[in-house]
Coordinates of C-alpha atoms and ligand atoms in Angstrom, one line a residue:
X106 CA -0.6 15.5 26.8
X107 CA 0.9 12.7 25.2
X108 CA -0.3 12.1 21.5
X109 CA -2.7 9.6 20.6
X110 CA -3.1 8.7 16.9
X111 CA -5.1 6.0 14.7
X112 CA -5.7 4.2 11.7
X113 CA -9.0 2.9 11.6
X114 CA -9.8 0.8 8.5
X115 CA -13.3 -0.7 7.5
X116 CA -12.1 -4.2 6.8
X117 CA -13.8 -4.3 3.4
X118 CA -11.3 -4.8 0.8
X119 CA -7.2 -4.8 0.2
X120 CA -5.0 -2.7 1.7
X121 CA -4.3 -0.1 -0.6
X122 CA -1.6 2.6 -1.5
X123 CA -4.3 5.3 -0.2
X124 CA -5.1 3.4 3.1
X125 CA -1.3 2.8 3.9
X126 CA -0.4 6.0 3.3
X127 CA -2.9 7.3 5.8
X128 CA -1.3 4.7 8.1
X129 CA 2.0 6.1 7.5
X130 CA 1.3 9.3 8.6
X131 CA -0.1 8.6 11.6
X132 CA 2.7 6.4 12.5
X133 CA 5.3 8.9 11.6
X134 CA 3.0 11.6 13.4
X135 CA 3.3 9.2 16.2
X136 CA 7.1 8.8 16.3
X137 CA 7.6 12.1 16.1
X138 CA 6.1 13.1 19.1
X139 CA 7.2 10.5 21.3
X140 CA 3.0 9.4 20.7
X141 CA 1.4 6.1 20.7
X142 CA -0.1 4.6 17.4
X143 CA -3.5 2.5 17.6
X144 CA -5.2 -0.2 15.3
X145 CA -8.8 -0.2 15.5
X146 CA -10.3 -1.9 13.0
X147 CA -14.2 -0.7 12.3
X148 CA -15.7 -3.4 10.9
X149 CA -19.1 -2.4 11.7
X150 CA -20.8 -3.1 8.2
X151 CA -21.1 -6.8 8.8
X152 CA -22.1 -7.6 5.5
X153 CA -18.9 -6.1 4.0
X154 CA -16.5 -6.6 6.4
X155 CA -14.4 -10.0 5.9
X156 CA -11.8 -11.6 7.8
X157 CA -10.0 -11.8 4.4
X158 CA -9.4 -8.1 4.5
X159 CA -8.5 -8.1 8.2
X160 CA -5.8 -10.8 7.7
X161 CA -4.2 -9.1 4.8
X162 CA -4.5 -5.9 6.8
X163 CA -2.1 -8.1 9.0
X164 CA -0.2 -9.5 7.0
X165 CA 0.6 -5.7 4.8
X166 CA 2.0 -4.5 8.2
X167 CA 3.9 -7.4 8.9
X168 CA 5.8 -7.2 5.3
X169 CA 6.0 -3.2 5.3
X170 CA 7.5 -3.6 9.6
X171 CA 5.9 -0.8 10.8
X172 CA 3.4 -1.4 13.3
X173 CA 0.8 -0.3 15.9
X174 CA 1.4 0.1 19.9
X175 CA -2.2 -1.0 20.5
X176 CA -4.6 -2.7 18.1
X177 CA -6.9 -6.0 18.0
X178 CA -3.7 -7.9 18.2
X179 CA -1.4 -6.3 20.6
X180 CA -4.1 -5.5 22.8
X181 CA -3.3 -2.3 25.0
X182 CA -5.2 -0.3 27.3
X183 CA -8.5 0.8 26.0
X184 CA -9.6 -2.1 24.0
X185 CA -11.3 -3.8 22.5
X186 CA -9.9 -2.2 19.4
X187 CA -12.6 -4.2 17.1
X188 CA -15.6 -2.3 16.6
X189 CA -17.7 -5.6 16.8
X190 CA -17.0 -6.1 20.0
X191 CA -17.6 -2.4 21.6
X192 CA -21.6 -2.7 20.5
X193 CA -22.8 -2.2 24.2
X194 CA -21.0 0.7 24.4
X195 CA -21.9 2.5 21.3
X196 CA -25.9 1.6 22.4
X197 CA -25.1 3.1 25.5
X198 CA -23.7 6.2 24.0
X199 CA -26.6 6.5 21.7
X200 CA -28.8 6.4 24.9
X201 CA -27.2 9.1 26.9
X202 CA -27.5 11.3 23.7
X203 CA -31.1 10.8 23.7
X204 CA -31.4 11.5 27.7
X205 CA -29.6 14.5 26.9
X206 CA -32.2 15.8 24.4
X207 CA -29.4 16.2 22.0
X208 CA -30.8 12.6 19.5
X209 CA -34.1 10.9 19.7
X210 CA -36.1 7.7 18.6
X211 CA -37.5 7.6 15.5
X212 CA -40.2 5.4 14.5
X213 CA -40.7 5.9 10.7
X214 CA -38.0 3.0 9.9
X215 CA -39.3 -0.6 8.8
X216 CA -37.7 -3.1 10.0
X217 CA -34.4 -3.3 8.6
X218 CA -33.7 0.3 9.7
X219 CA -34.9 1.8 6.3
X220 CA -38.1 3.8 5.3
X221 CA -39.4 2.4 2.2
X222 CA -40.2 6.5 1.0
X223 CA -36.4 7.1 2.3
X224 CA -33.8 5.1 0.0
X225 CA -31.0 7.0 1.1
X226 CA -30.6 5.6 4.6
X227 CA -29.8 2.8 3.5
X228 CA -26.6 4.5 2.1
X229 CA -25.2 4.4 5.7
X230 CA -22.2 5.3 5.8
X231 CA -22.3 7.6 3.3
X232 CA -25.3 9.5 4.7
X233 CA -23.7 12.4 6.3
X234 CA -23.4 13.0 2.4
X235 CA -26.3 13.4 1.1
X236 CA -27.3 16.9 -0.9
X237 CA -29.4 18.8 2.0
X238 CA -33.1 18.5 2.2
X239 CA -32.7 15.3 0.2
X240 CA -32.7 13.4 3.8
X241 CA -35.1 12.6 6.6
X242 CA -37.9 15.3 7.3
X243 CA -37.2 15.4 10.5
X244 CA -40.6 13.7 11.1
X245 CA -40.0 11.9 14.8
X246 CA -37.9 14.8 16.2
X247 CA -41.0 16.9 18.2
X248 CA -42.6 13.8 19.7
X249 CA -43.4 13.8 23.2
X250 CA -40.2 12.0 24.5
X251 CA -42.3 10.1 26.8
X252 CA -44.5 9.0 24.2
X253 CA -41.0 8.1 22.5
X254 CA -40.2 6.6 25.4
X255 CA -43.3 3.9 25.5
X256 CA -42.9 3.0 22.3
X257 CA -39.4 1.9 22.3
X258 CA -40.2 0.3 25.7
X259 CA -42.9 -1.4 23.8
X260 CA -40.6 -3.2 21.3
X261 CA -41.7 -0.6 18.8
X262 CA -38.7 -0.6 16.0
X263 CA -36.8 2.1 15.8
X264 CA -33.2 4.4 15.2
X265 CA -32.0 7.0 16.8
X266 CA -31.2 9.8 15.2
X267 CA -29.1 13.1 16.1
X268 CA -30.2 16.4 16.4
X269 CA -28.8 18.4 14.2
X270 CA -28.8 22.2 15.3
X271 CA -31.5 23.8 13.0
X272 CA -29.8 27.1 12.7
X273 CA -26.1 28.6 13.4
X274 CA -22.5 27.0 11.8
X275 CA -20.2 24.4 12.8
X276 CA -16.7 23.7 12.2
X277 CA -13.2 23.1 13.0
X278 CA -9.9 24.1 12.3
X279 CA -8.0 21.5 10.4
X280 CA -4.5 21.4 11.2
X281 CA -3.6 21.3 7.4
X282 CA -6.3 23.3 6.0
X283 CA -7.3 26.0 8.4
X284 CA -10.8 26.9 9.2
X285 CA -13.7 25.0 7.5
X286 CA -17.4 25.7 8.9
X287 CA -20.8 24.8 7.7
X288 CA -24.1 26.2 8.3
X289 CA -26.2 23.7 10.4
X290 CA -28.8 24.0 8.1
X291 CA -26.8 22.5 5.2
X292 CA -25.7 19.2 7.3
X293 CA -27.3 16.3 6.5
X294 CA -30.4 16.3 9.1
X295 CA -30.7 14.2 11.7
X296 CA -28.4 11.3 10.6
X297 CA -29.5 7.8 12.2
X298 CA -26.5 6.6 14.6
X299 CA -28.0 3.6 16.4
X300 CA -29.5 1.4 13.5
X301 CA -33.0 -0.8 14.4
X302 CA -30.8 -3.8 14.9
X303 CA -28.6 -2.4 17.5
X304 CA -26.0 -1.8 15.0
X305 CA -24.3 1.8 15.4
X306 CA -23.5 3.9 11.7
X307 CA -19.8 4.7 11.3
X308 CA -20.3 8.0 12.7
X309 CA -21.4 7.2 16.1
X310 CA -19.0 4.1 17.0
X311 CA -15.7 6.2 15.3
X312 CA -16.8 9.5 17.4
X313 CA -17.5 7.1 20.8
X314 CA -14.2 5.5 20.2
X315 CA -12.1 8.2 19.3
X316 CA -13.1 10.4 22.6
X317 CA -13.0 7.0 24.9
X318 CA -9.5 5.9 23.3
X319 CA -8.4 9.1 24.2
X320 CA -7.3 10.3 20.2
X321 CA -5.8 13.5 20.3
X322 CA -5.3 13.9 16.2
X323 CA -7.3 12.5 13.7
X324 CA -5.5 12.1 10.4
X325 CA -7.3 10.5 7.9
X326 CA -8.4 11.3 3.8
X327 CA -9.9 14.5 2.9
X328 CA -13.1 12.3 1.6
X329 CA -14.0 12.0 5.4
X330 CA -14.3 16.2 5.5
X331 CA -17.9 15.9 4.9
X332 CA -18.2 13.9 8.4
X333 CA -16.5 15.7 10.4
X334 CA -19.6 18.1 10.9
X335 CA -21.6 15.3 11.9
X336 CA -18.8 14.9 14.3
X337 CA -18.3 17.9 15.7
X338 CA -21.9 18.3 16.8
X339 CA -21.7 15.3 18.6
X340 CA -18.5 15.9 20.4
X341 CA -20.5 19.2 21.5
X342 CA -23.7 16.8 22.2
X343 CA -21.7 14.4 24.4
X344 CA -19.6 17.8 25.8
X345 CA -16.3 16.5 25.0
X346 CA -13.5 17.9 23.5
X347 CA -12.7 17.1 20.1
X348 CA -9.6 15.4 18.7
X349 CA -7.6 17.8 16.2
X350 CA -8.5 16.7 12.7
X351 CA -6.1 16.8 9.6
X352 CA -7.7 15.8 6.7
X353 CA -4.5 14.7 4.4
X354 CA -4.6 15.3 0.8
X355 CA -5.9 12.8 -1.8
X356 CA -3.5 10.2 -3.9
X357 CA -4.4 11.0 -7.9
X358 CA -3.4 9.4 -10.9
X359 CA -1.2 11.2 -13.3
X360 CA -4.4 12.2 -15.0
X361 CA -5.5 13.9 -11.8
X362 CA -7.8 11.4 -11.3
X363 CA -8.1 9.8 -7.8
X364 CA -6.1 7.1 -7.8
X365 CA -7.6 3.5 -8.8
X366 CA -6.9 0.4 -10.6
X367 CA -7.3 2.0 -14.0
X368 CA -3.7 3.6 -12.8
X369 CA -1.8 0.7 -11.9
X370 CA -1.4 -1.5 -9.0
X371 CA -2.7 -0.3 -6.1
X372 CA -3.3 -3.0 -3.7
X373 CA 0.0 -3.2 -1.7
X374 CA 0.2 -7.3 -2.2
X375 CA 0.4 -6.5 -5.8
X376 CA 3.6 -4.5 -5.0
X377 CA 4.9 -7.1 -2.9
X378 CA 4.2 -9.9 -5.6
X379 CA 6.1 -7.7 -8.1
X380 CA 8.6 -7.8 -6.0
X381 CA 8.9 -4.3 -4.6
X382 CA 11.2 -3.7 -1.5
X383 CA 9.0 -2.6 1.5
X384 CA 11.5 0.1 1.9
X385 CA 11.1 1.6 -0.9
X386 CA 7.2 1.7 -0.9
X387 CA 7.6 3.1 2.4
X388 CA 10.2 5.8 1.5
X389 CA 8.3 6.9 -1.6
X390 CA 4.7 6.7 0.3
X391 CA 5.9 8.9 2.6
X392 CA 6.5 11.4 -0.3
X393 CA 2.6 11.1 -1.3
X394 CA 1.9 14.6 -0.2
X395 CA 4.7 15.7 2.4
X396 CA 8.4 16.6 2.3
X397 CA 11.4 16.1 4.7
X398 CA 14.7 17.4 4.0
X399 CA 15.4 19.7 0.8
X400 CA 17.9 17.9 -1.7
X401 CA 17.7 14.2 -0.1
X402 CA 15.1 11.3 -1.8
X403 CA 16.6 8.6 0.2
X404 CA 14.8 8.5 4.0
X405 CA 14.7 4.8 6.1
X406 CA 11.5 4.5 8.2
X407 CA 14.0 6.1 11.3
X408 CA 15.2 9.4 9.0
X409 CA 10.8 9.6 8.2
X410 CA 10.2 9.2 11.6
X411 CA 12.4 11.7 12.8
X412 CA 11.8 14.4 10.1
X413 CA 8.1 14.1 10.0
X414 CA 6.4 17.2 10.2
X415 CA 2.3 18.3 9.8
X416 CA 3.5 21.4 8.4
X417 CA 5.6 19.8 5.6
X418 CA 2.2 18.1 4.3
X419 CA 0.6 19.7 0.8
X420 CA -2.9 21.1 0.7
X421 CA -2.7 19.8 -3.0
X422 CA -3.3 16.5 -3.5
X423 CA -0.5 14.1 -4.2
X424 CA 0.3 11.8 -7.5
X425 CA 1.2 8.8 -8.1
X426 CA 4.1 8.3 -10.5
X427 CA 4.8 4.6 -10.6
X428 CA 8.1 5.6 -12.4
X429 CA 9.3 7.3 -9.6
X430 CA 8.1 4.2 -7.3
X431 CA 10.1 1.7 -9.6
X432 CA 13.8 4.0 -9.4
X433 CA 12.9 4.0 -5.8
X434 CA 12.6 0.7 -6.0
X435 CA 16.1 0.1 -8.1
X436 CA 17.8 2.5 -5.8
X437 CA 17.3 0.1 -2.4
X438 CA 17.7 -2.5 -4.9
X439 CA 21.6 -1.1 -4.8
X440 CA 21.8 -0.4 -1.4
X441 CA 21.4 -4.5 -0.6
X442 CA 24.2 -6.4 0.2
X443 CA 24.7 -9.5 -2.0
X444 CA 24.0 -11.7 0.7
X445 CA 20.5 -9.6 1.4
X446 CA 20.0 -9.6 -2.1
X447 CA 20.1 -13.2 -2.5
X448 CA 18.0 -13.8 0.5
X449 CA 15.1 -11.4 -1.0
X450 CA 15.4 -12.9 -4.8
X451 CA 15.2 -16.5 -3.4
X452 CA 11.5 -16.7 -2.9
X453 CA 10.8 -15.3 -6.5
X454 CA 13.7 -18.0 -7.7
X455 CA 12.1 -21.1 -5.7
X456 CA 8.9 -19.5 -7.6
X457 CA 9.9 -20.2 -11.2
X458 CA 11.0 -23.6 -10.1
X459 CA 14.7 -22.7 -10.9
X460 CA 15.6 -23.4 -7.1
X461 CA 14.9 -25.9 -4.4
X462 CA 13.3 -25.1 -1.8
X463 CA 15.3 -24.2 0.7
X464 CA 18.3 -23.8 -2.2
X465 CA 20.8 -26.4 -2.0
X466 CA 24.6 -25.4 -1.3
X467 CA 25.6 -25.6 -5.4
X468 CA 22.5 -23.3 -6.4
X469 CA 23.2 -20.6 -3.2
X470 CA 26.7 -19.8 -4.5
X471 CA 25.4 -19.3 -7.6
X472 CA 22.7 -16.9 -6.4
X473 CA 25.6 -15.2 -4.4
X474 CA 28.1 -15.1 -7.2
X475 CA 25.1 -13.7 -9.4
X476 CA 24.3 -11.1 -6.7
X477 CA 26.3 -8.3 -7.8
X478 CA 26.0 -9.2 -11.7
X479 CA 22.0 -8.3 -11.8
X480 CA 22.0 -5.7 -9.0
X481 CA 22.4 -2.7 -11.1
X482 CA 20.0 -3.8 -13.4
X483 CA 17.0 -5.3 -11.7
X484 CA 14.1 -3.2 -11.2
X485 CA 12.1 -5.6 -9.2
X486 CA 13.2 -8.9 -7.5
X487 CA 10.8 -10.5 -9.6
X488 CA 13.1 -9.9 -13.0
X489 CA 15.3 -12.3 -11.2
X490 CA 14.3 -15.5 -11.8
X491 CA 14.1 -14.5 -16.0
X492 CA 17.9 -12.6 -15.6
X493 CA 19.1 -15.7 -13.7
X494 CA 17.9 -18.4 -15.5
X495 CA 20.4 -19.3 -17.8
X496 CA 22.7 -20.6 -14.6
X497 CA 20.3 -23.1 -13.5
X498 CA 18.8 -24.2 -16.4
X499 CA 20.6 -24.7 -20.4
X500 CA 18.5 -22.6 -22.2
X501 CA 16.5 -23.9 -25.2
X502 CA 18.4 -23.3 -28.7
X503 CA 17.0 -19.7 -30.1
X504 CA 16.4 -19.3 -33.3
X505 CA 19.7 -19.2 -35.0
X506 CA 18.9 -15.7 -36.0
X507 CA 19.8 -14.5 -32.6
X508 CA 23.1 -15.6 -33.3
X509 CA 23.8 -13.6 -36.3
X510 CA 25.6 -10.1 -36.2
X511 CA 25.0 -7.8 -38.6
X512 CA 26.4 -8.5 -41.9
X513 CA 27.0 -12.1 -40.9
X514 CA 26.4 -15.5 -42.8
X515 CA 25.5 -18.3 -40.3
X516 CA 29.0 -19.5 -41.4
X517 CA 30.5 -16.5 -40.6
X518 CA 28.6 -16.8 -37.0
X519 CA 29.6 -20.0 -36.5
X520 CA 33.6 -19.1 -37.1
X521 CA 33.4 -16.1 -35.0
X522 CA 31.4 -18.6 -32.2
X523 CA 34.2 -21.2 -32.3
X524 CA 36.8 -18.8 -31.9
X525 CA 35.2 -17.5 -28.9
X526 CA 34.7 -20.8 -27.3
X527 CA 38.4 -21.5 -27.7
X528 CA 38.6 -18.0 -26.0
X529 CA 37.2 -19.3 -23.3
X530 CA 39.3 -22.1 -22.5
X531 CA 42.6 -19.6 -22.6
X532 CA 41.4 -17.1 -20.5
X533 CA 40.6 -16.9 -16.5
X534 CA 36.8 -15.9 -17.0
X535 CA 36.6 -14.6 -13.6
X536 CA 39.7 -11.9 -14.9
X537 CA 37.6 -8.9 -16.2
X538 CA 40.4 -7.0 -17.9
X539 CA 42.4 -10.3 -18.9
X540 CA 39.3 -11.4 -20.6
X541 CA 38.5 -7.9 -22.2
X542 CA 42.2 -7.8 -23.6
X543 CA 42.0 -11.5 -25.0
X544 CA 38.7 -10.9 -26.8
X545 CA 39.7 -7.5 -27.8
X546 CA 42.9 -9.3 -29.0
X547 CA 41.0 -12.1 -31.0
X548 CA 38.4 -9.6 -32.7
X549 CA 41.0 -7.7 -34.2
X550 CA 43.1 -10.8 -35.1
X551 CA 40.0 -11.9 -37.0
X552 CA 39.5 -8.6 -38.1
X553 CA 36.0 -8.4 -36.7
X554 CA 34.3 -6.1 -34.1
X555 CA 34.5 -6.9 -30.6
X556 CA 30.8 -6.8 -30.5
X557 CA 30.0 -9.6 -33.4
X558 CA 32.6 -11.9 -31.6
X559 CA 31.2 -12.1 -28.2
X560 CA 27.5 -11.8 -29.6
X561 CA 26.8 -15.6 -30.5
X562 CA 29.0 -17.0 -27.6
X563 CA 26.4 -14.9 -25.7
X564 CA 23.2 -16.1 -27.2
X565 CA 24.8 -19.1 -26.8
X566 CA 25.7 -19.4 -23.3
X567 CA 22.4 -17.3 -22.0
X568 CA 19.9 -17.8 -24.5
X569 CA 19.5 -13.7 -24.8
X570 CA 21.1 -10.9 -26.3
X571 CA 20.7 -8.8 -23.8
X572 CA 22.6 -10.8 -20.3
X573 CA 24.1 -9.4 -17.0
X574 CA 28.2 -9.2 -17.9
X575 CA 29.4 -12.3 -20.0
X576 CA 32.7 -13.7 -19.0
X577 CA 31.5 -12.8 -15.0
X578 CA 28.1 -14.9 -15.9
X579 CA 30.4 -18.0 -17.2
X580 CA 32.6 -17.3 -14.4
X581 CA 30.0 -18.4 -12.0
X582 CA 28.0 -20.9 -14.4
X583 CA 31.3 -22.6 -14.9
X584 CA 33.5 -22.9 -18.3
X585 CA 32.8 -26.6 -19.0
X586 CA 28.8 -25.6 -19.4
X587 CA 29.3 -22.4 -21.4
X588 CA 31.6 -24.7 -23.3
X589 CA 29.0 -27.4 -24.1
X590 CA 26.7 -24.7 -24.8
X591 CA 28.4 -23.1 -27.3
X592 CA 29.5 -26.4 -29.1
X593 CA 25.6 -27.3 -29.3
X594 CA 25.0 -23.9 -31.1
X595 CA 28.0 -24.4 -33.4
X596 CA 26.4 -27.4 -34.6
X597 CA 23.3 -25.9 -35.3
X598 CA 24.9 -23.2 -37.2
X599 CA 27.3 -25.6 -39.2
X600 CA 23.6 -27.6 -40.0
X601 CA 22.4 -25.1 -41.2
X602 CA 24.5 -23.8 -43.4
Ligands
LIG842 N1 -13.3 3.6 8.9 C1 -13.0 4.8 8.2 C2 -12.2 4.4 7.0 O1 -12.3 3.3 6.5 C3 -12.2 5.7 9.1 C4 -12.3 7.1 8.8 C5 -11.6 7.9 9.9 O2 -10.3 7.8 10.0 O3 -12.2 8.6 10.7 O4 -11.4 5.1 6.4

């Protein structure tokens, strides 16, 4: 049988590292196998489900380019994919349960779906959680179902819960994990799966959809492993088979912590913003938790998709090292041509006002003649704009101190600054070892290090101590400017002396 996969987010906050990672895996899972990969989006807690969320659910899948077969979107063959508009069937599924003996009405609700004596309901979701013989008591479960019946005909309010076996064990085997059982008597009892509005609880509209969407795995977080009881029992009420489950391990801080803001960034725009490569969050994503092949760190979304394995996951949970994220992040950095490099840094340039928007003809060659002078060092596209900006802007005068070598006067600076300049206008800039001789030449004429000569006409000409590769900088900023520059600082020197 072909396989059948999903993500299935709650639409109730930002995509984050956890959530895409779960993604991921499914995908890959998917590719693998020659399976299909589904979207369903289960947005069945109205009040904290936004259409925020589900657009930058969107719009994190668009930017990262992998993507589902089927979803809300795409459409495909068993939608609707959107829980919100599957609510007849989940009612209807809830109904057969009760015809089946294996759930019932219950009547001890209010209104809202919550006993006033039973403040956990109202947990929902999180329900199937609750400490046992903290829950319901079971109260409605031995009435007369056509008693039941009349009352709910009647208008009566009510939820309908599941039967919970009272004695004997479920479980499942967990692809990743192996065997994991409960005794019956230690679920949660009776969870509510059709509320009194008509709304159904996670449990019920993710078991409906994942038998009628025909999922054959179900990899999602190991925090889900206290449903999957809940689960299992209904797949056995409804007689249908089951989905394999493989609960994948948790994403923890470096203080073994699971993984939050207190870490970091975690919300994949913030990655984006920082100006991450989706490439490289992919690639090292993929590591959360699962190897590939021994001695390699590099893997495109095709390698991942090939390689992907279940039984390369970790039963230990995975952590995040942001360090390792960022020389991921440097290393596709590298792998960019300077053309593709320019194209990704323009957006972050046009940012910081330092470009048009689109760039004119003048400032693109400058990006491209830039390209390879900051692409060893950038860690993020979003350093470019503060590497760059010396070639579209004259940078404000520092402080002459910047100027000053060790052991230098400002007059001593200012010599050292002038001879440089004159340098300049001797020398092809674009000539890396022609320049490197010359100034090697001049330092020693002047009996000074090479260092303390090029120092000022760097501050200078960048504004910073610390630039991408001088003479290649005023190569593409032209000679005239660097010039000026330098004369301006001279000046100021001379002034000040
Ligand atoms: N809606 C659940 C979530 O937000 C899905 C859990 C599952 O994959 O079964 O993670």
């Amino acid at each position: 049988m072909k396989a059948r996969v999903r993500y299935a987010p709650s639409p109730t906050g930002l995509q984050h590292i956890g959530s895409v990672r779960t993604a991921l895996f499914n995908y890959l899972f998917a590719r693998s196998v020659g399976g299909t990969f589904i979207l369903r989006l289960e947005d069945t807690d109205r009040t904290r489900s936004s259409d925020v969320f589900v657009k930058n659910l969107y719009d994190t899948f668009k930017w990262l380019g992998f993507y589902w077969d089927e979803g809300p979107d795409v459409g495909g063959p068993v939608g609707p994919y959107t829980q919100s508009e599957r609510f007849a069937l989940y009612r209807e599924h809830a109904e057969r349960l009760v015809g089946l003996g294996k759930a019932y009405y219950c009547f001890c609700a209010d209104d809202k779906g919550a006993r006033k004596d039973e403040p956990e309901e109202e947990r929902g979701e999180a329900d199937a959680q609750a400490p046992a013989g903290f829950g319901y008591q079971r109260t409605c479960r031995n009435m007369d179902p056509a008693e039941a019946s009349r009352r709910s005909s009647s208008g009566e309010p009510h939820v309908i819960r599941l039967k919970i076996p009272l004695d004997g064990v479920t479980g499942f085997d967990d692809l990743l994990l192996g065997r994991i059982e409960w005794k019956n008597a230690d679920v949660n009892p009776d969870p509510v799966l059709l509320k009194s509005d008509g709304f159904p609880t996670y449990h019920l509209a993710n078991v409906v959809d994942d038998h009628l969407m025909g999922i054959t795995h179900v990899m999602r977080a190991q925090e889900w492993i206290p449903s999957a009881p809940l689960h299992m029992i209904m797949y056995e009420a409804f007689g249908w088979e089951p989905p394999k489950l493989c609960h994948l391990p948790m994403v923890h801080g470096e203080d073994g912590h699971k993984l939050s803001k207190r870490h970091g960034a975690t919300a994949v725009d913030e990655f984006r913003k920082k100006g991450y490569l989706e490439a490289a969050l992919i690639n090292y994503v993929a590591m959360l938790g699962c190897s590939y092949e021994d001695g390699r760190d590099i893997f495109s979304l095709d390698d991942l998709s090939r390689l992907f394995s279940i039984d390369h996951i970790n039963k230990a949970p995975a952590v995040f090292d942001y360090a390792k994220l960022e020389w991921f992040n440097g290393q596709y950095i590298r792998m960019l041509s300077d053309a593709q490099l320019v194209e990704r840094i323009t957006p972050f340039m046009i940012d910081a006002s330092l470009v048009w928007s689109p760039p004119n003809e003048q400032e693109e060659a400058v990006l491209l003649g830039a390209a390879p002078l900051v692409k060893e060092r950038l860690k993020y596209l979003s350093d470019a704009p503060e590497a760059l900006r010396f070639l579209f802007l004259a940078p404000e005068l520092p402080p002459l101190s910047d100027f000053v070598p060790k052991k230098f006067d400002t007059a001593r600076t200012a010599l050292a600054l002038s001879a440089a300049r004159d340098l300049l206008l001797t020398v092809d800039v674009s000539n890396h070892d022609a320049t490197e001789a010359a100034s090697r030449a001049k330092a020693e004429e002047l009996g000074i290090k090479l260092g303390d000569l090029l120092l000022p006409l760097r501050v200078a000409v960048t504004g910073t101590r610390v630039s991408p590769p001088l003479f290649q900088s005023i190569a593409v900023l032209g000679t005239a400017k660097a010039v000026a520059r330098a004369d301006k600082a001279i000046a100021a020197l001379k002034a000040a002396d």
